[in-house]
Coordinates of C-alpha atoms and ligand atoms in Angstrom, one line a residue:
X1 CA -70.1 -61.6 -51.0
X2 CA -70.1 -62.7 -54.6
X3 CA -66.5 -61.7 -56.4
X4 CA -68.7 -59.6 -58.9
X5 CA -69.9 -57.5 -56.0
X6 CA -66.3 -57.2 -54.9
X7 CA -65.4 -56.0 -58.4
X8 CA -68.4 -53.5 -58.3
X9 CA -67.1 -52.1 -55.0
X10 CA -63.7 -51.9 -56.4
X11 CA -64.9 -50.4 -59.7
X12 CA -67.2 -47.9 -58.3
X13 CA -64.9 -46.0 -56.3
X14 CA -62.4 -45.9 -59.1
X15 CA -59.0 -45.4 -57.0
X16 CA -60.8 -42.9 -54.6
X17 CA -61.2 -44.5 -51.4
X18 CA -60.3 -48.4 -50.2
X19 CA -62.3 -51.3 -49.3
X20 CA -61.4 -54.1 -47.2
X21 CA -63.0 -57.1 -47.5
X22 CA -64.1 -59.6 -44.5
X23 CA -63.1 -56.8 -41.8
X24 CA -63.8 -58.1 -38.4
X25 CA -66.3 -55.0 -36.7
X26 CA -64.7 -55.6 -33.7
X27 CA -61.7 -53.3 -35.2
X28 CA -64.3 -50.7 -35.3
X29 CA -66.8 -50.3 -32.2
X30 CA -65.5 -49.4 -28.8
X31 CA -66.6 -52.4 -27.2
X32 CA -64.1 -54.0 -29.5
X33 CA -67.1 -56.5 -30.2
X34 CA -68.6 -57.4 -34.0
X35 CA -68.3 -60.4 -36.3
X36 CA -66.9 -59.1 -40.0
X37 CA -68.9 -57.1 -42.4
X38 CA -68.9 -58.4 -46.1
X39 CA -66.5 -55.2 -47.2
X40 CA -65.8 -52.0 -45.2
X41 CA -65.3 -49.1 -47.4
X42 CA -63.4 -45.5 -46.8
X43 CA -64.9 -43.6 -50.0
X44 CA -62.2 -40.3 -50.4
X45 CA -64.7 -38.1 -51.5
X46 CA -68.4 -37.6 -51.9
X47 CA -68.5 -38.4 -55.5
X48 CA -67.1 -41.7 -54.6
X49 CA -69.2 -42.4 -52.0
X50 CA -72.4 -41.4 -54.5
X51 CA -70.9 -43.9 -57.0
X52 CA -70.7 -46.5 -54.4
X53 CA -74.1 -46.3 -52.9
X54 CA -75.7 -46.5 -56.5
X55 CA -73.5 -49.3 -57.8
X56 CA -74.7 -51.2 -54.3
X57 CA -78.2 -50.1 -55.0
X58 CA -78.2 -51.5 -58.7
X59 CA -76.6 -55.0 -57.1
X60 CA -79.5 -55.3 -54.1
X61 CA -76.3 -54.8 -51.9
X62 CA -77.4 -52.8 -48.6
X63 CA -75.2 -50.5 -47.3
X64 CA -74.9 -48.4 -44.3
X65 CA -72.8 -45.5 -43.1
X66 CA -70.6 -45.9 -39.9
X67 CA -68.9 -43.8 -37.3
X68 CA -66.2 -44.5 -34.7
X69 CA -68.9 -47.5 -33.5
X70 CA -69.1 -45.6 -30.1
X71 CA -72.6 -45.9 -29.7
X72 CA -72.7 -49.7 -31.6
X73 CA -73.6 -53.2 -30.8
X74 CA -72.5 -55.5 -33.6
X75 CA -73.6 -58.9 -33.7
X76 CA -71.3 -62.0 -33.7
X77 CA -72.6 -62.7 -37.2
X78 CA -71.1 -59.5 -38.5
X79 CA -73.2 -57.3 -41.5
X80 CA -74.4 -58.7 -44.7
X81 CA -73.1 -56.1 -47.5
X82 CA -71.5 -52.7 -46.8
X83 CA -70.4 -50.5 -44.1
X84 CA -69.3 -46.9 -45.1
X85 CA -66.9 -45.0 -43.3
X86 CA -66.6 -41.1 -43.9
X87 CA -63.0 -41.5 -41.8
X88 CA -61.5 -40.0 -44.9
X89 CA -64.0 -37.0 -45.1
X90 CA -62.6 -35.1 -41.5
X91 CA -62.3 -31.4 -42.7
X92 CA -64.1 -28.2 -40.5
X93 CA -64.0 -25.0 -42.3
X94 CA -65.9 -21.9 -41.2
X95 CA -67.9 -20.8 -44.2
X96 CA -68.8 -17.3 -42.7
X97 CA -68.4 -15.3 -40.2
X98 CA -70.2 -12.2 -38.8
X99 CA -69.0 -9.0 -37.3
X100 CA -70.5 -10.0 -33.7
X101 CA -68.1 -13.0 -34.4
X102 CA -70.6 -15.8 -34.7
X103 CA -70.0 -18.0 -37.4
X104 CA -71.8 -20.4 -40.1
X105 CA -69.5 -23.6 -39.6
X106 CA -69.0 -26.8 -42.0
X107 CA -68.2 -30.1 -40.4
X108 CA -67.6 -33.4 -42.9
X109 CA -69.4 -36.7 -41.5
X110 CA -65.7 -38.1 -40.6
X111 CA -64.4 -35.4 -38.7
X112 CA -64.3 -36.5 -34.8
X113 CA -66.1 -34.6 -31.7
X114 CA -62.8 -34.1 -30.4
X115 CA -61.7 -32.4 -33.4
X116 CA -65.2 -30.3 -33.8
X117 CA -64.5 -28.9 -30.5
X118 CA -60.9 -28.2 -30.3
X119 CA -61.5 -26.1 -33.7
X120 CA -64.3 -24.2 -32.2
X121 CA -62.6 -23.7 -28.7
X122 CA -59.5 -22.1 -30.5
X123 CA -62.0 -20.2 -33.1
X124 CA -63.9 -18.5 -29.6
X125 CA -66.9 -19.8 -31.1
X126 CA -69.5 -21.6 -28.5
X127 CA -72.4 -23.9 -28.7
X128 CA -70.6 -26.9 -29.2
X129 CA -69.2 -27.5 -25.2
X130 CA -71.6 -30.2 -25.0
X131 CA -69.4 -32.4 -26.8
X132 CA -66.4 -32.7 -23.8
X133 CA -65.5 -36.1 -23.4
X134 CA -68.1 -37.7 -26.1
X135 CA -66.2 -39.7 -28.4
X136 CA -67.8 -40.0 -32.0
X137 CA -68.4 -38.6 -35.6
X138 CA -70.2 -35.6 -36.6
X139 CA -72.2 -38.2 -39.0
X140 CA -72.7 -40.5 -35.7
X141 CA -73.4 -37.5 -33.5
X142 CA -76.3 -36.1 -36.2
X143 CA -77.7 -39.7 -36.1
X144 CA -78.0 -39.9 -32.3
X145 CA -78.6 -35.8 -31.9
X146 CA -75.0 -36.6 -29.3
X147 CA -75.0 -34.0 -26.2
X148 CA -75.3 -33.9 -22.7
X149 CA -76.6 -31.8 -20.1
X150 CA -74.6 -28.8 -21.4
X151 CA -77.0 -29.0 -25.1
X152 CA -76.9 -31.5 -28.0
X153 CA -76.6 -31.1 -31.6
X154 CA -80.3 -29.9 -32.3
X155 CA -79.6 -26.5 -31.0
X156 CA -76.6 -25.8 -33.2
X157 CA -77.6 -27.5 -36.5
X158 CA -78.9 -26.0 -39.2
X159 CA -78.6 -28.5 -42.6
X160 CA -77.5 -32.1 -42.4
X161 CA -76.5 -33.1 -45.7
X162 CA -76.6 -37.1 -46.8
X163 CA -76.5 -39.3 -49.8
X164 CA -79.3 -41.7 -50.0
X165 CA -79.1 -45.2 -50.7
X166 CA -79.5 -44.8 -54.5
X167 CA -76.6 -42.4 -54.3
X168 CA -78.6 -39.3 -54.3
X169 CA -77.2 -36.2 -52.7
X170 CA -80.3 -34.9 -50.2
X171 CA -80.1 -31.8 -47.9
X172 CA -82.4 -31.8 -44.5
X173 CA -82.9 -28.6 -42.1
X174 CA -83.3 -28.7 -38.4
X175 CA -86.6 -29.5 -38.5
X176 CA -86.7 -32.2 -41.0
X177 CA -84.4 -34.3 -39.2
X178 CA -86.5 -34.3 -36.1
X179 CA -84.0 -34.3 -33.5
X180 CA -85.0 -35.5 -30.0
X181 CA -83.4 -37.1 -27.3
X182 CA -80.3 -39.0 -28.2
X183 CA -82.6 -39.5 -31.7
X184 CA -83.3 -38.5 -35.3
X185 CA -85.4 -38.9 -38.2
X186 CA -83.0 -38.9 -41.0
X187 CA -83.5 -42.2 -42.5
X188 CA -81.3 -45.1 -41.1
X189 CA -80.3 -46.0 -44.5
X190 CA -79.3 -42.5 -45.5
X191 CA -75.1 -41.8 -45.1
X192 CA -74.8 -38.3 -43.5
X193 CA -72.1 -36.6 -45.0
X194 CA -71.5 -33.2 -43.1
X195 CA -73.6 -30.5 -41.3
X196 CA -73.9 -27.1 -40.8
X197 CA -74.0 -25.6 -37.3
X198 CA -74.5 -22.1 -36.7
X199 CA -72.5 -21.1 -33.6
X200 CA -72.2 -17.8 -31.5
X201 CA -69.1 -16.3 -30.1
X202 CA -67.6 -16.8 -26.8
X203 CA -64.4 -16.4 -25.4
X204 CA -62.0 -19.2 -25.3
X205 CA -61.6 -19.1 -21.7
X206 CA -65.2 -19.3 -20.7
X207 CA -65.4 -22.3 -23.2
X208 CA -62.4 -23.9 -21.2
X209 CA -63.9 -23.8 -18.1
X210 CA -67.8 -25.2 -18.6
X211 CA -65.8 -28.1 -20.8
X212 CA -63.4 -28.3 -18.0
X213 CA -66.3 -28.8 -15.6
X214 CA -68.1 -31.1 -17.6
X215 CA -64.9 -33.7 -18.3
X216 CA -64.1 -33.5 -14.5
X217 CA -67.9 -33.9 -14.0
X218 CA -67.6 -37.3 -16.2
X219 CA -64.1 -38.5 -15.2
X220 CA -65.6 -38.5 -11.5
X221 CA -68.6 -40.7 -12.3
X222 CA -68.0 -43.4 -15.5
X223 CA -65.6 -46.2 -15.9
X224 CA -62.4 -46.0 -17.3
X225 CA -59.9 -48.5 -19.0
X226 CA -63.0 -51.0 -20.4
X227 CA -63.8 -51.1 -23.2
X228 CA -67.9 -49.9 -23.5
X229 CA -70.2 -47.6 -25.5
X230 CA -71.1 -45.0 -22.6
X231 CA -74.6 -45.0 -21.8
X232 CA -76.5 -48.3 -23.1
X233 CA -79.8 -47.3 -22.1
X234 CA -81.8 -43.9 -22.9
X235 CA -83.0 -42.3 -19.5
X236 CA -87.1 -42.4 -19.0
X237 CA -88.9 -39.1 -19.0
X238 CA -87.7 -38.3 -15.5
X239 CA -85.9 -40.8 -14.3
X240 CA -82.2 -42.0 -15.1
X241 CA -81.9 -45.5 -16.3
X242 CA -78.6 -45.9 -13.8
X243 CA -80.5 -45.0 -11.0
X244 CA -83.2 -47.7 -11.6
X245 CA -80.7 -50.2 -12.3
X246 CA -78.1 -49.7 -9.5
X247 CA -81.9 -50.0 -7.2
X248 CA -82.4 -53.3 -8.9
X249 CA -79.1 -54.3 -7.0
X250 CA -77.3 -55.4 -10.4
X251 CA -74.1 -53.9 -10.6
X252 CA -71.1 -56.1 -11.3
X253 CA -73.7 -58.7 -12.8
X254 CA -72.2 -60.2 -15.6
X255 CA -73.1 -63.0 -18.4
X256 CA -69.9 -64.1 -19.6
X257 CA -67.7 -61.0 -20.7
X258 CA -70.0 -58.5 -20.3
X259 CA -70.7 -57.1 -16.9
X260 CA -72.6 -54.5 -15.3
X261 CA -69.8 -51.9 -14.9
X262 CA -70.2 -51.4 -10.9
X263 CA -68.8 -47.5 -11.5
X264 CA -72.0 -46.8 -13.3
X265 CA -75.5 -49.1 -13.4
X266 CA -76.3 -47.5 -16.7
X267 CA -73.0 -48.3 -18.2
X268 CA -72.6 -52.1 -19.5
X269 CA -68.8 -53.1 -20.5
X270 CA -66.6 -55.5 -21.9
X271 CA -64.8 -56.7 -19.2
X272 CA -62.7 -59.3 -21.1
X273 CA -63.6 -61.8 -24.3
X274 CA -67.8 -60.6 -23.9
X275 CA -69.3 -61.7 -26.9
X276 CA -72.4 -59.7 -28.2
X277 CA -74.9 -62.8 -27.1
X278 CA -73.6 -62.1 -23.6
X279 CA -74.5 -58.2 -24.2
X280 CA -78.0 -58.8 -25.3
X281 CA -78.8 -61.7 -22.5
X282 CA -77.6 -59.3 -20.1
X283 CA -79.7 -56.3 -22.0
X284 CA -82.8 -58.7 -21.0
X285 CA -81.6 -59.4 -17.6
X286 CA -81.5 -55.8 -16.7
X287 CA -84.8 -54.9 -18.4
X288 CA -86.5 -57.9 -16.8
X289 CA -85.4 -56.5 -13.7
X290 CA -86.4 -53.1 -14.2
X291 CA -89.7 -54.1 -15.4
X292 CA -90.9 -55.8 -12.8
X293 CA -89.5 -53.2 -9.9
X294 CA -90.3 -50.5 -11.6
X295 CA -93.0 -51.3 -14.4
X296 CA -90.4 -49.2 -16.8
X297 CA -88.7 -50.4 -19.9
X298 CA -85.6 -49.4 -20.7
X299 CA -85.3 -48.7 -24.3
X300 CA -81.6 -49.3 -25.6
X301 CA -79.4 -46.2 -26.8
X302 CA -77.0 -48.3 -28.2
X303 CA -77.3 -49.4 -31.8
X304 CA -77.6 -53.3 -32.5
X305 CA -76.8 -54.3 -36.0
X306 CA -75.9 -57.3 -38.1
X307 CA -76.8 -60.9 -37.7
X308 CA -76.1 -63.9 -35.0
X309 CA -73.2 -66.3 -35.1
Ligands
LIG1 C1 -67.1 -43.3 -23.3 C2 -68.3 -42.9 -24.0 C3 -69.1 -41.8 -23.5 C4 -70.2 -41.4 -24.2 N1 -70.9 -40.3 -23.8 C5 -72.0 -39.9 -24.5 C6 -72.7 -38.7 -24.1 O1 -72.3 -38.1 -23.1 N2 -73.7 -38.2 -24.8 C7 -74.1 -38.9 -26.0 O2 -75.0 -38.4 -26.7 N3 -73.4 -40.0 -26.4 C8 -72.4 -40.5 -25.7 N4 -71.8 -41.7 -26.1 C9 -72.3 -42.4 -27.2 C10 -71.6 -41.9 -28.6 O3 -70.4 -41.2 -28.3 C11 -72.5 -41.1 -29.4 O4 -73.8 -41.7 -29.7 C12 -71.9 -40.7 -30.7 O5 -72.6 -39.7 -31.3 C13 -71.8 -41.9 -31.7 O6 -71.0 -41.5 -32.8 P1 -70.2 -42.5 -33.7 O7 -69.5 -41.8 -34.8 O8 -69.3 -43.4 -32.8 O9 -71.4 -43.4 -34.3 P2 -71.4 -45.0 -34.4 O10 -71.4 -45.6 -33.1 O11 -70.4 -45.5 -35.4 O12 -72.9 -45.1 -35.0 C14 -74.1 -44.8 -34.3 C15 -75.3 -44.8 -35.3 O13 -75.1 -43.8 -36.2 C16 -75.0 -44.4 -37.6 N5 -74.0 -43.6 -38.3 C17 -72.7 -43.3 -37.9 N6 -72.2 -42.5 -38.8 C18 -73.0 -42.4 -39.8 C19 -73.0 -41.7 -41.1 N7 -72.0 -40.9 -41.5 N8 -74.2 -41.7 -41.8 C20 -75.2 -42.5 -41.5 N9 -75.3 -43.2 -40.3 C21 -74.2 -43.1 -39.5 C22 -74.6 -45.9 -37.4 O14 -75.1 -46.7 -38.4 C23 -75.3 -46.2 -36.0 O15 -76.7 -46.4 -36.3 C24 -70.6 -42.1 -25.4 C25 -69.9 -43.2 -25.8 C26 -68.8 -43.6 -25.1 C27 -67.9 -44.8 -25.6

């Protein structure tokens, strides 16, 4: 990146949020895998993010937003230009509650899954018991639509708000971000800022216990202590993409570091030095495989960005 550009960067957020510059990714995805992005910026608020994203715009830098990299492939190459963290933008407020004791709650991009529903739990509000043991971002989690067989974030959201890549603040309901399975619309390029989830009212203890259930559920059936990105494939209509590849025989198969975690088929982990090449040629491997026993292919849930060593 061009020292101007740095000096942009630096200039745009004005003392309200901090760059680094040449930061490896690696640092920042659970895979602990990712060459270095040109400058990785923490914006403090959403003024400085807007002044970012249109100072990048005017330069013909691209820029991206960025969660905890749970759900991210990096390339060795790293990312040409920006990545935006919200890590700095973590608050959950409820904005209104009713006498039934449902509530209209705020969540900021940065806050963390864990955070949304320890605040919830302790509030007695319900809806969000999908998120025990999924690691993430609310702004990650709205990207993905993040759940699990207990609901995802389409039932609960009402308004996602973002900023757009010419630093434009735009507001999306439900519908408009066209949430599906582990997917949404909103526009890869657009940096979600916060949501608004409308959630009923349950008591605590009945919210302990279905999470309870679900994280012993979890705990019984993935891999623990390597470093991964959960699922790496979506499931087919129908079908679970673990089940298809444990049939293909391939668990434990590994190219280089990155192995075919033989706790779960559908899980693929670092285990030790993998480089992203060795994720993708094993990506192929298992979809080859899968292919041609099954005539399926596997589409990836995991997010693959930047560009190769
Ligand atoms: C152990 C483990 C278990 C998991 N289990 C589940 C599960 O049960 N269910 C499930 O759905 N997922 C699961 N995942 C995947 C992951 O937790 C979710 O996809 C999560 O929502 C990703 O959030 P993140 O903040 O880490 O996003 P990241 O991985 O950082 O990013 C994911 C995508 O969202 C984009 N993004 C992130 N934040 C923003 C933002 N503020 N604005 C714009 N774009 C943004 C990124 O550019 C990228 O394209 C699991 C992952 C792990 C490691």
């Amino acid at each position: 990146m061009r020292d101007e550009d740095k000096q942009a960067i630096v200039d745009a957020l004005a003392g309200d949020g901090e760059v680094t510059f040449d930061e490896p990714m690696a640092r920042h995805t659970t895979l602990r895998i990712g060459g270095p992005v040109d400058a990785w910026v923490a914006p403090g608020s959403v003024a400085a993010l807007e002044r970012l994203r249109a100072a990048c715009h005017a330069r013909g830098l691209v820029s991206r937003g960025f969660g905890s990299g749970s759900n991210l492939l990096v390339r060795d190459g790293g990312i040409r230009g920006v990545a935006i963290t919200l890590r700095k933008l973590g608050n959950v407020t409820i904005e209104k509650r009713d006498a039934d004791g449902s509530a209209v709650v705020w969540l900021d991009a940065g806050a963390s899954t864990g955070k949304v529903l320890s605040f919830c739990t302790r509030e007695s509000l319900g809806g969000v018991e999908f998120l025990g043991g999924v690691p993430g971002t609310v702004g990650g989690g709205m990207i993905m639509n993040a759940g699990t067989y207990l609901g995802e974030f389409k039932d609960v959201t009402t308004e996602v708000h973002a900023v757009d890549e010419r630093g434009e603040a735009v507001v999306r309901d439900n519908a408009a971000c066209g949430f599906r399975y582990r997917h949404s619309d909103i526009p890869p390029l657009d940096v979600v800022t916060g949501a608004r989830l409308r959630l009923p009212s349950r008591p605590r203890e009945e919210i302990d216990k279905v999470v309870r259930e679900l994280r012993d559920r979890r705990k019984a059936r993935e891999p623990h202590g390597v470093p991964n990105a959960g699922s790496i494939f979506k499931n087919p209509p129908n079908e679970f993409a673990g089940r298809l590849i444990e049939q293909c025989g391939l668990k434990g198969r590994r190219v280089g570091g990155a192995e075919v975690s033989p706790a779960h088929a559908n899980w693929l982990v670092n285990a030790g030095g993998a480089t992203a090449k060795d994720f993708l040629e094993l990506v192929e491997i298992v979809r080859a495989a899968v292919v041609e026993r099954f005539a399926i292919r596997l589409e990836l849930e995991v997010k693959v960005v930047g560009e190769d060593a």
